[in-house]
mmCIF file of C-alpha atoms in Angstrom:
data_model
loop_
_atom_site.group_PDB
_atom_site.id
_atom_site.type_symbol
_atom_site.label_atom_id
_atom_site.label_comp_id
_atom_site.label_asym_id
_atom_site.label_seq_id
_atom_site.Cartn_x
_atom_site.Cartn_y
_atom_site.Cartn_z
ATOM 1 C CA THR G 1 -0.533 -12.464 -18.064
ATOM 2 C CA VAL G 2 -1.716 -8.876 -17.358
ATOM 3 C CA GLU G 3 -5.159 -9.900 -18.816
ATOM 4 C CA GLY G 4 -5.471 -12.547 -16.298
ATOM 5 C CA CYS G 5 -4.752 -9.917 -13.493
ATOM 6 C CA ASP G 6 -7.413 -7.677 -14.585
ATOM 7 C CA ALA G 7 -10.002 -10.611 -14.654
ATOM 8 C CA VAL G 8 -9.172 -11.354 -11.080
ATOM 9 C CA VAL G 9 -9.353 -7.545 -10.157
ATOM 10 C CA ASP G 10 -12.590 -7.572 -11.732
ATOM 11 C CA GLN G 11 -13.886 -10.460 -9.601
ATOM 12 C CA LEU G 12 -12.528 -8.494 -6.319
ATOM 13 C CA LEU G 13 -14.120 -5.569 -7.148
ATOM 14 C CA ARG G 14 -17.329 -7.206 -6.375
ATOM 15 C CA ILE G 15 -16.384 -7.917 -2.748
ATOM 16 C CA ARG G 16 -18.723 -6.366 -0.597
ATOM 17 C CA LEU G 17 -18.263 -4.645 2.988
ATOM 18 C CA TRP G 18 -18.437 -7.254 5.702
ATOM 19 C CA GLN G 19 -16.963 -10.076 3.841
ATOM 20 C CA HIS G 20 -13.993 -12.415 4.413
ATOM 21 C CA ASN G 21 -12.621 -13.679 1.301
ATOM 22 C CA LEU G 22 -9.398 -15.722 0.176
ATOM 23 C CA LEU G 23 -6.844 -15.206 -2.441
ATOM 24 C CA ILE G 24 -4.406 -18.093 -3.428
ATOM 25 C CA TYR G 25 -1.522 -16.851 -5.632
ATOM 26 C CA GLU G 26 1.286 -18.583 -7.498
ATOM 27 C CA ASP G 27 3.333 -15.939 -8.801
ATOM 28 C CA ILE G 28 4.265 -12.717 -6.623
ATOM 29 C CA TYR G 29 4.700 -10.769 -9.859
ATOM 30 C CA MET G 30 1.072 -11.356 -10.716
ATOM 31 C CA PHE G 31 0.090 -10.903 -7.010
ATOM 32 C CA ASP G 32 1.706 -7.484 -6.805
ATOM 33 C CA LYS G 33 -0.151 -6.495 -10.112
ATOM 34 C CA VAL G 34 -3.419 -7.794 -8.470
ATOM 35 C CA TYR G 35 -3.113 -6.232 -5.200
ATOM 36 C CA SER G 36 -1.826 -2.575 -6.762
ATOM 37 C CA LYS G 37 -4.660 -2.487 -8.919
ATOM 38 C CA TYR G 38 -7.170 -3.423 -6.563
ATOM 39 C CA CYS G 39 -5.801 -0.845 -3.896
ATOM 40 C CA LYS G 40 -5.845 1.839 -6.688
ATOM 41 C CA TYR G 41 -9.548 1.358 -7.130
ATOM 42 C CA GLN G 42 -10.424 0.863 -3.654
ATOM 43 C CA LEU G 43 -8.516 4.138 -2.782
ATOM 44 C CA ASN G 44 -9.772 6.232 -5.558
ATOM 45 C CA THR G 45 -13.246 4.699 -6.409
ATOM 46 C CA SER G 46 -14.632 3.331 -3.622
ATOM 47 C CA ASN G 47 -13.170 5.865 -1.100
ATOM 48 C CA HIS G 48 -11.962 3.243 1.336
ATOM 49 C CA VAL G 49 -9.015 3.257 3.869
ATOM 50 C CA VAL G 50 -6.597 0.537 2.661
ATOM 51 C CA LEU G 51 -4.686 -1.514 5.328
ATOM 52 C CA LEU G 52 -2.021 -3.696 3.736
ATOM 53 C CA LEU G 53 -0.468 -6.087 6.242
ATOM 54 C CA ILE G 54 2.518 -7.541 4.377
ATOM 55 C CA PHE G 55 5.036 -10.386 4.952
ATOM 56 C CA ASN G 56 6.599 -11.471 1.945
ATOM 57 C CA GLU G 57 7.539 -7.963 0.514
ATOM 58 C CA ASP G 58 8.930 -5.021 2.400
ATOM 59 C CA GLU G 59 7.275 -1.722 2.486
ATOM 60 C CA GLU G 60 9.424 -0.088 0.053
ATOM 61 C CA THR G 61 8.552 -2.643 -2.698
ATOM 62 C CA VAL G 62 4.979 -2.550 -1.814
ATOM 63 C CA LEU G 63 4.967 1.285 -2.095
ATOM 64 C CA GLN G 64 6.589 1.207 -5.344
ATOM 65 C CA ASN G 65 4.271 -1.403 -6.712
ATOM 66 C CA LEU G 66 1.310 0.996 -5.799
ATOM 67 C CA SER G 67 3.349 4.027 -7.210
ATOM 68 C CA ASP G 68 4.076 2.162 -10.584
ATOM 69 C CA GLU G 69 0.235 1.415 -10.607
ATOM 70 C CA GLY G 70 -0.509 4.960 -10.413
ATOM 71 C CA VAL G 71 -1.411 5.364 -6.684
ATOM 72 C CA ASP G 72 -0.079 8.619 -5.406
ATOM 73 C CA VAL G 73 1.237 6.841 -2.182
ATOM 74 C CA GLU G 74 2.523 10.144 -0.544
ATOM 75 C CA LYS G 75 -0.771 11.633 -0.865
ATOM 76 C CA ARG G 76 -2.556 8.702 0.268
ATOM 77 C CA ARG G 77 -0.187 8.223 3.320
ATOM 78 C CA SER G 78 -0.500 11.569 4.428
ATOM 79 C CA ASP G 79 -4.221 11.672 4.501
ATOM 80 C CA GLY G 80 -4.371 8.514 6.321
ATOM 81 C CA SER G 81 -6.058 6.120 3.609
ATOM 82 C CA LEU G 82 -3.045 4.149 2.837
ATOM 83 C CA LEU G 83 -1.645 2.049 5.820
ATOM 84 C CA ILE G 84 1.004 -0.589 5.556
ATOM 85 C CA GLU G 85 2.224 -2.653 8.520
ATOM 86 C CA ASP G 86 4.171 -5.833 8.803
ATOM 87 C CA SER G 87 1.756 -8.418 9.628
ATOM 88 C CA VAL G 88 4.215 -10.271 12.034
ATOM 89 C CA LEU G 89 5.514 -7.189 13.995
ATOM 90 C CA GLU G 90 1.910 -5.805 14.442
ATOM 91 C CA PHE G 91 -0.116 -8.757 14.992
ATOM 92 C CA PHE G 92 0.978 -12.493 14.767
ATOM 93 C CA GLY G 93 3.039 -13.006 17.650
ATOM 94 C CA SER G 94 2.618 -9.557 19.165
ATOM 95 C CA GLY G 95 -0.287 -10.030 21.362
ATOM 96 C CA THR G 96 -2.322 -7.353 19.356
ATOM 97 C CA ASP G 97 -5.940 -8.469 18.960
ATOM 98 C CA MET G 98 -6.326 -8.136 15.281
ATOM 99 C CA LEU G 99 -10.021 -8.130 15.534
ATOM 100 C CA GLU G 100 -10.311 -5.141 17.871
ATOM 101 C CA TYR G 101 -7.908 -3.484 15.688
ATOM 102 C CA LEU G 102 -10.203 -3.968 12.429
ATOM 103 C CA SER G 103 -12.964 -2.406 14.793
ATOM 104 C CA ILE G 104 -10.952 0.849 15.725
ATOM 105 C CA LEU G 105 -9.762 1.035 12.169
ATOM 106 C CA GLN G 106 -13.368 1.067 10.774
ATOM 107 C CA GLN G 107 -14.273 3.717 12.979
ATOM 108 C CA TYR G 108 -11.200 5.561 12.094
ATOM 109 C CA ALA G 109 -12.158 5.566 8.297
ATOM 110 C CA ILE G 110 -15.698 6.905 8.937
ATOM 111 C CA ASP G 111 -13.808 9.567 10.972
ATOM 112 C CA ILE G 112 -11.995 10.704 8.094
ATOM 113 C CA GLY G 113 -14.615 10.820 5.916
ATOM 114 C CA LYS G 114 -14.282 7.270 4.096
ATOM 115 C CA GLU G 115 -16.886 4.860 2.868
ATOM 116 C CA GLY G 116 -15.122 1.673 4.229
ATOM 117 C CA LEU G 117 -11.957 -0.197 4.857
ATOM 118 C CA THR G 118 -10.196 -2.841 2.880
ATOM 119 C CA VAL G 119 -7.862 -5.106 4.643
ATOM 120 C CA ILE G 120 -5.470 -7.093 2.447
ATOM 121 C CA LEU G 121 -3.544 -9.727 4.610
ATOM 122 C CA ASP G 122 -0.569 -11.891 3.653
ATOM 123 C CA ILE G 123 -1.206 -14.741 5.978
ATOM 124 C CA ALA G 124 2.239 -16.317 5.672
ATOM 125 C CA GLY G 125 3.398 -14.446 8.777
ATOM 126 C CA LEU G 126 0.921 -16.436 11.069
ATOM 127 C CA TYR G 127 1.890 -19.715 9.627
ATOM 128 C CA LEU G 128 5.507 -19.056 9.843
ATOM 129 C CA LEU G 129 5.447 -18.051 13.480
ATOM 130 C CA GLY G 130 2.606 -20.358 14.683
ATOM 131 C CA SER G 131 1.314 -23.508 13.455
ATOM 132 C CA GLU G 132 -1.529 -24.727 11.521
ATOM 133 C CA ASP G 133 -3.825 -24.735 14.714
ATOM 134 C CA ASP G 134 -2.910 -20.961 15.057
ATOM 135 C CA LEU G 135 -3.748 -20.435 11.441
ATOM 136 C CA LEU G 136 -7.255 -22.317 11.806
ATOM 137 C CA ARG G 137 -7.862 -20.517 15.133
ATOM 138 C CA PHE G 138 -7.371 -16.929 13.227
ATOM 139 C CA GLU G 139 -9.470 -17.749 10.370
ATOM 140 C CA SER G 140 -12.353 -19.295 12.434
ATOM 141 C CA SER G 141 -12.211 -16.080 14.369
ATOM 142 C CA ILE G 142 -13.303 -14.090 11.475
ATOM 143 C CA GLY G 143 -15.804 -16.620 10.309
ATOM 144 C CA PRO G 144 -19.198 -16.154 8.532
ATOM 145 C CA SER G 145 -20.988 -15.575 11.871
ATOM 146 C CA SER G 146 -18.531 -12.739 12.845
ATOM 147 C CA HIS G 147 -19.799 -9.647 10.839
ATOM 148 C CA LYS G 148 -19.402 -7.580 13.840
ATOM 149 C CA TYR G 149 -15.598 -7.378 13.040
ATOM 150 C CA LEU G 150 -16.172 -6.498 9.311
ATOM 151 C CA ALA G 151 -19.248 -4.296 9.568
ATOM 152 C CA ASN G 152 -17.878 -1.574 7.579
ATOM 153 C CA ALA G 153 -14.676 -3.690 6.078
ATOM 154 C CA SER G 154 -13.799 -6.309 3.909
ATOM 155 C CA LEU G 155 -10.886 -8.962 4.611
ATOM 156 C CA LEU G 156 -8.682 -10.475 1.850
ATOM 157 C CA CYS G 157 -6.566 -13.210 3.389
ATOM 158 C CA CYS G 158 -3.688 -13.922 0.671
ATOM 159 C CA TYR G 159 -1.959 -17.312 0.650
ATOM 160 C CA HIS G 160 0.917 -18.283 -1.697
ATOM 161 C CA ILE G 161 0.081 -21.488 -3.391
ATOM 162 C CA ALA G 162 3.187 -23.195 -1.720
ATOM 163 C CA LEU G 163 1.939 -22.235 1.777
ATOM 164 C CA SER G 164 -1.569 -23.783 1.132
ATOM 165 C CA GLY G 165 0.216 -26.818 -0.116
ATOM 166 C CA LYS G 166 1.956 -27.153 3.343
ATOM 167 C CA ILE G 167 -1.613 -27.282 5.281
ATOM 168 C CA SER G 168 -3.455 -30.363 5.463
ATOM 169 C CA LYS G 169 -6.443 -31.030 3.312
ATOM 170 C CA GLU G 170 -8.787 -31.190 6.380
ATOM 171 C CA SER G 171 -7.393 -27.748 7.585
ATOM 172 C CA ARG G 172 -7.456 -26.348 3.878
ATOM 173 C CA ASP G 173 -11.178 -27.300 3.798
ATOM 174 C CA ARG G 174 -11.955 -25.631 7.197
ATOM 175 C CA ILE G 175 -10.157 -22.688 6.117
ATOM 176 C CA MET G 176 -12.023 -22.162 2.957
ATOM 177 C CA ALA G 177 -15.427 -22.673 4.731
ATOM 178 C CA GLN G 178 -14.324 -19.523 6.690
ATOM 179 C CA HIS G 179 -14.568 -17.220 3.522
ATOM 180 C CA GLN G 180 -17.324 -16.042 1.493
ATOM 181 C CA LYS G 181 -15.274 -16.171 -1.647
ATOM 182 C CA MET G 182 -12.123 -17.846 -3.214
ATOM 183 C CA PHE G 183 -10.074 -16.384 -5.734
ATOM 184 C CA TYR G 184 -7.057 -17.726 -7.739
ATOM 185 C CA ILE G 185 -4.047 -16.034 -9.631
ATOM 186 C CA LEU G 186 -2.375 -19.263 -11.315
ATOM 187 C CA ASP G 187 0.495 -18.843 -13.456
ATOM 188 C CA LYS G 188 -0.832 -20.434 -16.660
#
């Protein structure tokens, strides 16, 4: 329900800079509503640069979802505060160091007068291209002890419930331990 989306967004708005959090969703429509509302707040109220690392949806769909929520996507893209990239093409399997990229983007956010960086990452691309071990390695690289990579940023790793069901219980437990908070969008 939309009310359920609003409740999750209210929880997401409590995320602080430096936090690495986890969101598990069941329904892509509900996920669209949540990330759109969250992005709108981060862009307009928190004055953040927002980086959406997408996989399950194309850029056009994401832009339409944000526009439907009232985000002026043209303005935000032209002022540099809205960045949308394909997680597979840009990072997973590309050799690009995501942690170094986060450090660069945090400085970029400061340079253009923003208060921080919000990163929303669809994790499915990493799992699809790699293995459970690759996923664990990535999540562990941004564990609770690695605040330097998120000093002026927050990272929300998003998992579809079907993907989390493919990962062994031991790996799921280890992944969850790497995050400060966990959020759920379940279709009820």
